[in-house]
PDB file of N, CA and C in Angstrom:
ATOM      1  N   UNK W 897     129.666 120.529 127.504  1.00 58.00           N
ATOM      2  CA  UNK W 897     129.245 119.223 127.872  1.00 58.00           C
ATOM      3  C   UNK W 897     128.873 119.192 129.343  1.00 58.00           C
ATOM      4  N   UNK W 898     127.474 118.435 129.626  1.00 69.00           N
ATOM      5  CA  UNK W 898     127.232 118.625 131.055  1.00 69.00           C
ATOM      6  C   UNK W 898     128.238 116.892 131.836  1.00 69.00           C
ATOM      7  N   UNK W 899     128.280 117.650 132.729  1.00 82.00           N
ATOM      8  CA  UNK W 899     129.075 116.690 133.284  1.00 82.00           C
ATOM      9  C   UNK W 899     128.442 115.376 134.193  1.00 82.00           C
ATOM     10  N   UNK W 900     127.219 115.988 134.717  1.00 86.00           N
ATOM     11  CA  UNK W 900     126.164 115.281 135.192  1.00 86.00           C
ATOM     12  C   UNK W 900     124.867 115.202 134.796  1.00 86.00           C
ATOM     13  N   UNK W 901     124.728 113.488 134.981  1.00 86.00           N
ATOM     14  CA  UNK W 901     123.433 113.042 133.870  1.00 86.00           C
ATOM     15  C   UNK W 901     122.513 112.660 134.903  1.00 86.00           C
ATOM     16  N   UNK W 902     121.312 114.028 134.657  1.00 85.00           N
ATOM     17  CA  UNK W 902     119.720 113.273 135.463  1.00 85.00           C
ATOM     18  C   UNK W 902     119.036 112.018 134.604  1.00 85.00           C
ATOM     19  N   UNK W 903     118.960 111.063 135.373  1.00 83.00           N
ATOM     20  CA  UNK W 903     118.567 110.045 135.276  1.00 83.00           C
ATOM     21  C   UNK W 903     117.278 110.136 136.371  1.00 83.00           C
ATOM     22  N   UNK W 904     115.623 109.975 135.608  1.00 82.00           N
ATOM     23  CA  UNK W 904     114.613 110.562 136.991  1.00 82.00           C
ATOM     24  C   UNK W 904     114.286 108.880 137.379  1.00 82.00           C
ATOM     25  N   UNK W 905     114.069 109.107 138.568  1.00 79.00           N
ATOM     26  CA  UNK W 905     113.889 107.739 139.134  1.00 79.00           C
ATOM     27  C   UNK W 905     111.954 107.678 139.269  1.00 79.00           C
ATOM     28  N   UNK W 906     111.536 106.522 139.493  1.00 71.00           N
ATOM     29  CA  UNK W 906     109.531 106.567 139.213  1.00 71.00           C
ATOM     30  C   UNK W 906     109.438 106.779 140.371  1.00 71.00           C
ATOM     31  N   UNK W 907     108.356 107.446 140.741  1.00 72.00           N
ATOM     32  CA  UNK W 907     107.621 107.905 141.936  1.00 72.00           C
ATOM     33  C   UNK W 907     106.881 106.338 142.403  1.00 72.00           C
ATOM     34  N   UNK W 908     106.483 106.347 143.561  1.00 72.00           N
ATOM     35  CA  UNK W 908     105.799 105.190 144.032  1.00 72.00           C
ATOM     36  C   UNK W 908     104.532 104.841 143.284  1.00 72.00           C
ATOM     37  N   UNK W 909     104.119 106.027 143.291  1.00 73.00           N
ATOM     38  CA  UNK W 909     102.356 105.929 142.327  1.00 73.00           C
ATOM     39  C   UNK W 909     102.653 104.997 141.231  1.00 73.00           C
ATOM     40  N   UNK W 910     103.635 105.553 140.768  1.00 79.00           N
ATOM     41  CA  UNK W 910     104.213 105.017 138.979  1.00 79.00           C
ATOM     42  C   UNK W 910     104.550 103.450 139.140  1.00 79.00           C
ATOM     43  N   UNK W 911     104.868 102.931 140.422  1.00 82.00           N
ATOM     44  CA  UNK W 911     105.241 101.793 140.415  1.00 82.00           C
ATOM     45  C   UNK W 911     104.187 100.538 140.764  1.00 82.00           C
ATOM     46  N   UNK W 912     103.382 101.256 141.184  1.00 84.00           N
ATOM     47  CA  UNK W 912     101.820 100.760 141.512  1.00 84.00           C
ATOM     48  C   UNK W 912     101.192 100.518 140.191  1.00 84.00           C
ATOM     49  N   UNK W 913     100.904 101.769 139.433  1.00 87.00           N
ATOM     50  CA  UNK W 913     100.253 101.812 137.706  1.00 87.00           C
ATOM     51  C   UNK W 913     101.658 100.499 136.961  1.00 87.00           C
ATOM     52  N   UNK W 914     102.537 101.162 136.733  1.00 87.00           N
ATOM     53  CA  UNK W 914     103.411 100.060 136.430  1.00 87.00           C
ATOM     54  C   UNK W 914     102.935  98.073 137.001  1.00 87.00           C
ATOM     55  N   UNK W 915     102.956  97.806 138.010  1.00 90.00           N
ATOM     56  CA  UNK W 915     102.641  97.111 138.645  1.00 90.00           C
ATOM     57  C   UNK W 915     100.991  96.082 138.049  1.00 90.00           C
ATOM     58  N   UNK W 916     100.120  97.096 138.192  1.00 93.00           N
ATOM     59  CA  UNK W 916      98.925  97.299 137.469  1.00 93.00           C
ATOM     60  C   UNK W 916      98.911  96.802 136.111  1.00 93.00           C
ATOM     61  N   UNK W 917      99.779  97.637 135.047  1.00 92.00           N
ATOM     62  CA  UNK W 917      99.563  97.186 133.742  1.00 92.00           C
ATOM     63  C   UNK W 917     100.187  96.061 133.515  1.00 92.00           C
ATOM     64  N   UNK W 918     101.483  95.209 134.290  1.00 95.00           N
ATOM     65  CA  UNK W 918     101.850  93.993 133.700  1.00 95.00           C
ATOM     66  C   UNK W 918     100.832  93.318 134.467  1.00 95.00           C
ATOM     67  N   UNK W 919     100.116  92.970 135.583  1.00 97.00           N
ATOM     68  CA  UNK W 919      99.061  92.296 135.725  1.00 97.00           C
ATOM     69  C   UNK W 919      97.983  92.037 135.139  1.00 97.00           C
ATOM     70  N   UNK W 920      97.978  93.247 134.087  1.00 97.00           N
ATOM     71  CA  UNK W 920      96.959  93.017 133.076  1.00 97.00           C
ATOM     72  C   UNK W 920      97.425  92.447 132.097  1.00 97.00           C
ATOM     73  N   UNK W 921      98.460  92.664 131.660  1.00 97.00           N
ATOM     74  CA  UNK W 921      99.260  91.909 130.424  1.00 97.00           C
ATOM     75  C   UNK W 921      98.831  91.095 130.335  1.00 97.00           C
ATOM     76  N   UNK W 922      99.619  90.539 131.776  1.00 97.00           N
ATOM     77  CA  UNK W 922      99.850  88.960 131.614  1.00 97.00           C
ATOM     78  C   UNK W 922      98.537  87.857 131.901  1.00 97.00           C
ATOM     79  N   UNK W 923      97.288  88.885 132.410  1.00 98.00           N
ATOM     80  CA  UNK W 923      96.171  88.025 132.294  1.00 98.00           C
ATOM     81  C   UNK W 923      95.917  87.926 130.671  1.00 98.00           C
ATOM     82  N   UNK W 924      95.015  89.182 130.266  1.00 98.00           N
ATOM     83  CA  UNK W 924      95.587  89.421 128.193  1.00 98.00           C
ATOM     84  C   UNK W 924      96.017  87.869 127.968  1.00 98.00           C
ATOM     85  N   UNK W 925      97.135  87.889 128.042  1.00 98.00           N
ATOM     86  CA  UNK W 925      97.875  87.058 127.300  1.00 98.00           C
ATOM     87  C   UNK W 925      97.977  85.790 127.416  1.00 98.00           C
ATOM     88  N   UNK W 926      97.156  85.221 128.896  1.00 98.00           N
ATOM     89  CA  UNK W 926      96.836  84.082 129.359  1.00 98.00           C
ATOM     90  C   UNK W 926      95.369  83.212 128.697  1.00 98.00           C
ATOM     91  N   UNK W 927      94.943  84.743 129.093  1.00 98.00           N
ATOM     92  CA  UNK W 927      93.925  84.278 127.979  1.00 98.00           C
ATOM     93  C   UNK W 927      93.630  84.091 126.665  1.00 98.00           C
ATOM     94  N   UNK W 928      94.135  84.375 125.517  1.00 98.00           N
ATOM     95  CA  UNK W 928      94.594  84.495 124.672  1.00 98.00           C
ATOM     96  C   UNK W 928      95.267  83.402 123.925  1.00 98.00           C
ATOM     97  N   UNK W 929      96.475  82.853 125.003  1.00 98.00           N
ATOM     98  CA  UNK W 929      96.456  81.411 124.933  1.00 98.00           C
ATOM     99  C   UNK W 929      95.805  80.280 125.091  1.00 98.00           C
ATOM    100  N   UNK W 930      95.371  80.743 126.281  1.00 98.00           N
ATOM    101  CA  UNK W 930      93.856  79.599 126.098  1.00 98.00           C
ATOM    102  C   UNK W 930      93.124  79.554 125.370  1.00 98.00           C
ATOM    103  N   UNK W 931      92.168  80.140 124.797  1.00 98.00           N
ATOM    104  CA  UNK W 931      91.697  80.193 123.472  1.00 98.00           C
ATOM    105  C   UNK W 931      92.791  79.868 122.216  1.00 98.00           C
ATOM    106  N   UNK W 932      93.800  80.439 121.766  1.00 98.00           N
ATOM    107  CA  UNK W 932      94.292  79.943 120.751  1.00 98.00           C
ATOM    108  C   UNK W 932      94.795  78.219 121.258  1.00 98.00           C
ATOM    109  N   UNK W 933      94.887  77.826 122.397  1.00 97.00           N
ATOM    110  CA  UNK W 933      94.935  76.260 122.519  1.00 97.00           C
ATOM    111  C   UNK W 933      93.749  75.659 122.051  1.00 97.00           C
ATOM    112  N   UNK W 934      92.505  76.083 122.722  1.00 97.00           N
ATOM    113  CA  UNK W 934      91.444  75.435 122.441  1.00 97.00           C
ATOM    114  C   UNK W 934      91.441  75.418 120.790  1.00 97.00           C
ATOM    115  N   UNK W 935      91.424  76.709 120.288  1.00 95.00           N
ATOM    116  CA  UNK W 935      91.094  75.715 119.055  1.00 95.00           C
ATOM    117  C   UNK W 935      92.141  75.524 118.304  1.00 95.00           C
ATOM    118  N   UNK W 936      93.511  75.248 118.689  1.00 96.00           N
ATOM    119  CA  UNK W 936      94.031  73.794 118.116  1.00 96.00           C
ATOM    120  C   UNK W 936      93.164  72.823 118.540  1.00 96.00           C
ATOM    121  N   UNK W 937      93.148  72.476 119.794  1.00 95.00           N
ATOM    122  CA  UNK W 937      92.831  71.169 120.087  1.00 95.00           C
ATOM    123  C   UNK W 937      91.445  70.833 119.075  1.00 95.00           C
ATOM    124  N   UNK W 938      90.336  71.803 119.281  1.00 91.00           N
ATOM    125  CA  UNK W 938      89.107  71.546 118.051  1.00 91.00           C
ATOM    126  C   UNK W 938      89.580  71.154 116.701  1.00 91.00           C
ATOM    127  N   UNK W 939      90.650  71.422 116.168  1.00 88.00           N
ATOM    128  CA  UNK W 939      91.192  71.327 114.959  1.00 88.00           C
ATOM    129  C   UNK W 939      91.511  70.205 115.126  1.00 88.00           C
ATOM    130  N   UNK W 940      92.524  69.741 115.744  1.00 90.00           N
ATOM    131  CA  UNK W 940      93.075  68.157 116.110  1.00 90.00           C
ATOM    132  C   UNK W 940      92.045  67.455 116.048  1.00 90.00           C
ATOM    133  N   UNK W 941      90.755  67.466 116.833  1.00 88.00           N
ATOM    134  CA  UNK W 941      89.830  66.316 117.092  1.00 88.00           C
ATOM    135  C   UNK W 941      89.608  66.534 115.768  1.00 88.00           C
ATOM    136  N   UNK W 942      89.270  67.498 115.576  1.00 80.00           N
ATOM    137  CA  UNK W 942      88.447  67.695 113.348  1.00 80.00           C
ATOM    138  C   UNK W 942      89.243  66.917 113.235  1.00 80.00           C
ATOM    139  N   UNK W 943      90.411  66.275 113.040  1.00 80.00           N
ATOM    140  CA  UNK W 943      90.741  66.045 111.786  1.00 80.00           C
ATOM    141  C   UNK W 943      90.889  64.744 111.854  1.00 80.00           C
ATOM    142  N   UNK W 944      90.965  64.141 113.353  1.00 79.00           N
ATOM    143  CA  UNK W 944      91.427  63.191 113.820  1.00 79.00           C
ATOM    144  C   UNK W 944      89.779  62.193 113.541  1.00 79.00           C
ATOM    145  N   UNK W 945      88.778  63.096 113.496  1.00 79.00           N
ATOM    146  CA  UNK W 945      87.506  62.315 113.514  1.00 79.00           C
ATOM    147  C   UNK W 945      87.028  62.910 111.778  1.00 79.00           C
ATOM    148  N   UNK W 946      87.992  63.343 111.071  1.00 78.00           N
ATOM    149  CA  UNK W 946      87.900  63.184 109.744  1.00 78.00           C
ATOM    150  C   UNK W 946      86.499  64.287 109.467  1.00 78.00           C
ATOM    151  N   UNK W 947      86.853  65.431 110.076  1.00 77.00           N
ATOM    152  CA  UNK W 947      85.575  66.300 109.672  1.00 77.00           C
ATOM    153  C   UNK W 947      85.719  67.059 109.064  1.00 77.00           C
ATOM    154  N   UNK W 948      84.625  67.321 107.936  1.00 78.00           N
ATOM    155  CA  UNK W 948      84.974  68.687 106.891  1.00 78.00           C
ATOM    156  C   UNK W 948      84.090  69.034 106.561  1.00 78.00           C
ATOM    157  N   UNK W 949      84.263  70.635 106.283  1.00 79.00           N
ATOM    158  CA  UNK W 949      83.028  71.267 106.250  1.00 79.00           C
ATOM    159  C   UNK W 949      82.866  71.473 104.610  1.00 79.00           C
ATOM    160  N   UNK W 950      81.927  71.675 104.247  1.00 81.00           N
ATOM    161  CA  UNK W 950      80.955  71.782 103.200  1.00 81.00           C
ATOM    162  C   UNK W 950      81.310  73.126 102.384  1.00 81.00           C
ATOM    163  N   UNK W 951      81.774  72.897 100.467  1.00 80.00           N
ATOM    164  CA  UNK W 951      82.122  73.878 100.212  1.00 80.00           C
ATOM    165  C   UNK W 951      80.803  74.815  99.236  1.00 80.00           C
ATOM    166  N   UNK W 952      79.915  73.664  99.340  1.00 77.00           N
ATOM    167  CA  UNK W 952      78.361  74.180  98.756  1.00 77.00           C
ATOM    168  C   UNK W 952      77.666  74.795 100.143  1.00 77.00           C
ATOM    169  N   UNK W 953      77.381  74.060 100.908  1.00 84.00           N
ATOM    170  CA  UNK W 953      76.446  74.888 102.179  1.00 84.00           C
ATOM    171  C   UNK W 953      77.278  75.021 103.190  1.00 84.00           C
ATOM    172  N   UNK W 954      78.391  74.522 103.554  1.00 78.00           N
ATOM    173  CA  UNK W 954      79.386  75.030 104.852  1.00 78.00           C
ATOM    174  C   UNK W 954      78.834  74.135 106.053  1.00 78.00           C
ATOM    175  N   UNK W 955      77.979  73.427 106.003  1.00 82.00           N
ATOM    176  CA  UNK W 955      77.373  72.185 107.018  1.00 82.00           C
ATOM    177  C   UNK W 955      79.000  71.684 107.043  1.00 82.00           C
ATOM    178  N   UNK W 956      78.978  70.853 108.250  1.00 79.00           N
ATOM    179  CA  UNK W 956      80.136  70.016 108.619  1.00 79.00           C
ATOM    180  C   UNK W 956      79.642  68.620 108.466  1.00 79.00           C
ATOM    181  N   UNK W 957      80.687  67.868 107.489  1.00 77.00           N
ATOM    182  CA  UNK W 957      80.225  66.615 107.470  1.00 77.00           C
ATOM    183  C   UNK W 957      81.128  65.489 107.857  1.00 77.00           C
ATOM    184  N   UNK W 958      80.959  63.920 108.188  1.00 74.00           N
ATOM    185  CA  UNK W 958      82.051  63.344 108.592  1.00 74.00           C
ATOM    186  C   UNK W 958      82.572  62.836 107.104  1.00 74.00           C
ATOM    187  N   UNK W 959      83.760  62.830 106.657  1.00 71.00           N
ATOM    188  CA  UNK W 959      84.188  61.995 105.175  1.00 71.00           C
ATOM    189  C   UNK W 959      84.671  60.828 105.485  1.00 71.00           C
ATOM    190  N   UNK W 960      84.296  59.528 105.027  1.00 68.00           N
ATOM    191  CA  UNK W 960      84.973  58.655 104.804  1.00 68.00           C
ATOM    192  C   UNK W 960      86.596  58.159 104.149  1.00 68.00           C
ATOM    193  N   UNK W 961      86.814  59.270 103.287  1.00 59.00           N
ATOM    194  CA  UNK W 961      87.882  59.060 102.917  1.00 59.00           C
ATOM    195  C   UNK W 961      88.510  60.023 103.015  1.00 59.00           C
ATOM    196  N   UNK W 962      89.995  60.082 102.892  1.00 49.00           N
ATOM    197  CA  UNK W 962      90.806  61.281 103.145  1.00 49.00           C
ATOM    198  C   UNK W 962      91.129  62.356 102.159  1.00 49.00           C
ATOM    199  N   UNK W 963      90.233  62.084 100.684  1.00 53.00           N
ATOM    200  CA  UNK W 963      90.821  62.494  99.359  1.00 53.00           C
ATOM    201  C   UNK W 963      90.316  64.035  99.669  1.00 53.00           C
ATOM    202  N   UNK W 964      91.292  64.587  99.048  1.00 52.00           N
ATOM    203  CA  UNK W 964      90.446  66.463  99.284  1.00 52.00           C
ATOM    204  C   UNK W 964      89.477  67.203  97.980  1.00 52.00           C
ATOM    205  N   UNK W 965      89.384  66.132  97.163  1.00 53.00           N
ATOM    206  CA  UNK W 965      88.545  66.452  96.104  1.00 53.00           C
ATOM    207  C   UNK W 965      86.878  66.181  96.555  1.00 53.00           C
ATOM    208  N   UNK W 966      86.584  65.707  97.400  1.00 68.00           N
ATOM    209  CA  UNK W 966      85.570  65.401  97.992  1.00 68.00           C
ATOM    210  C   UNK W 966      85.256  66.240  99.633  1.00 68.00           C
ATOM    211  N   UNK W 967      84.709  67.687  98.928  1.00 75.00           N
ATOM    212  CA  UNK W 967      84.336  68.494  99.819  1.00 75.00           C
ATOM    213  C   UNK W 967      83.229  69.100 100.050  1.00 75.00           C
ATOM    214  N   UNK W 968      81.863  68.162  99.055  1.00 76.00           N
ATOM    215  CA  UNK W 968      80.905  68.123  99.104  1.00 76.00           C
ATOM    216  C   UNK W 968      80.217  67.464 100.443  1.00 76.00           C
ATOM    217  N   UNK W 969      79.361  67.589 100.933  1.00 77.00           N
ATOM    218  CA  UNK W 969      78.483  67.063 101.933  1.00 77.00           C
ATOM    219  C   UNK W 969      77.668  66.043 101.549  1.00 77.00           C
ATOM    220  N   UNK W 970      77.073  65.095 101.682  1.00 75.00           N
ATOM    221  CA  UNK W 970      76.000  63.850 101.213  1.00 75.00           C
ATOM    222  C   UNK W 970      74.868  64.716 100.177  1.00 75.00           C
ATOM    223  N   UNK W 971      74.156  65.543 101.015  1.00 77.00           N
ATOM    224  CA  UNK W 971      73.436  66.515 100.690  1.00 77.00           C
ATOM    225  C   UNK W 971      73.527  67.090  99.181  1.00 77.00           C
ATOM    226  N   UNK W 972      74.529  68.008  99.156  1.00 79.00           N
ATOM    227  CA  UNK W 972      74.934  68.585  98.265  1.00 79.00           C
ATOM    228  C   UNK W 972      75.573  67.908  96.845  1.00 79.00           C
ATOM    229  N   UNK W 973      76.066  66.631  96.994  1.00 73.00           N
ATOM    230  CA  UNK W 973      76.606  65.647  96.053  1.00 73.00           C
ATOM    231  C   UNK W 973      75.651  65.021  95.414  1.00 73.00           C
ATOM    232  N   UNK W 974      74.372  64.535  96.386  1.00 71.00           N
ATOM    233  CA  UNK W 974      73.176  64.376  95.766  1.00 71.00           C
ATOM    234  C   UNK W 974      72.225  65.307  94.392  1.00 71.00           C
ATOM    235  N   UNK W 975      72.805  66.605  94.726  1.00 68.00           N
ATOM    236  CA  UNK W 975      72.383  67.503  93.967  1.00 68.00           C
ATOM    237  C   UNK W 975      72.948  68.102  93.058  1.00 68.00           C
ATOM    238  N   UNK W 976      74.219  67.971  93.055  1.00 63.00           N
ATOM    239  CA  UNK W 976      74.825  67.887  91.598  1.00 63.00           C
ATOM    240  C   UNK W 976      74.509  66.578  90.698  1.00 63.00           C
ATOM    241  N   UNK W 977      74.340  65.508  91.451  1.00 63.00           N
ATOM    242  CA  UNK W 977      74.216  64.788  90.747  1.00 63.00           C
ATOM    243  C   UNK W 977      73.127  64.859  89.405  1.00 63.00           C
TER     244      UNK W 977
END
């Protein structure tokens, strides 16, 4: 059994690169959040201004009512008809 344990300590360079990569992290990850905020917030206004998109052409339309059976567009409802 050794009796003494090398434990290596980082060179200065290493603490610089070290240094380096959490600055990048933590931009990464700043950004990242910002975008995943933004589009909550796009989602919120969607829903809040009652918008849904179209399961015939994918156009976004405003619905009058809240029912989810109605995921046709004006357009497209016209044409089943």
């Amino acid at each position: 059994m050794k009796d003494k344990i090398n434990i290596p300590l980082p060179r200065k360079e290493d603490k610089a690169h070290l240094i380096k990569r959490r600055e990048d992290y933590a931009l990464t990850r700043d950004q990242q959040a910002i975008e995943f905020n933004e589009a909550i917030n796009k989602r919120l206004r969607t829903e809040a201004m009652n918008i849904r998109k179209c399961t015939g052409c994918g156009k976004e339309f405003s619905s009058e009512s809240s029912a989810p059976s109605q995921d046709l567009c004006p357009d497209c409802s016209v044409k089943a008809e």
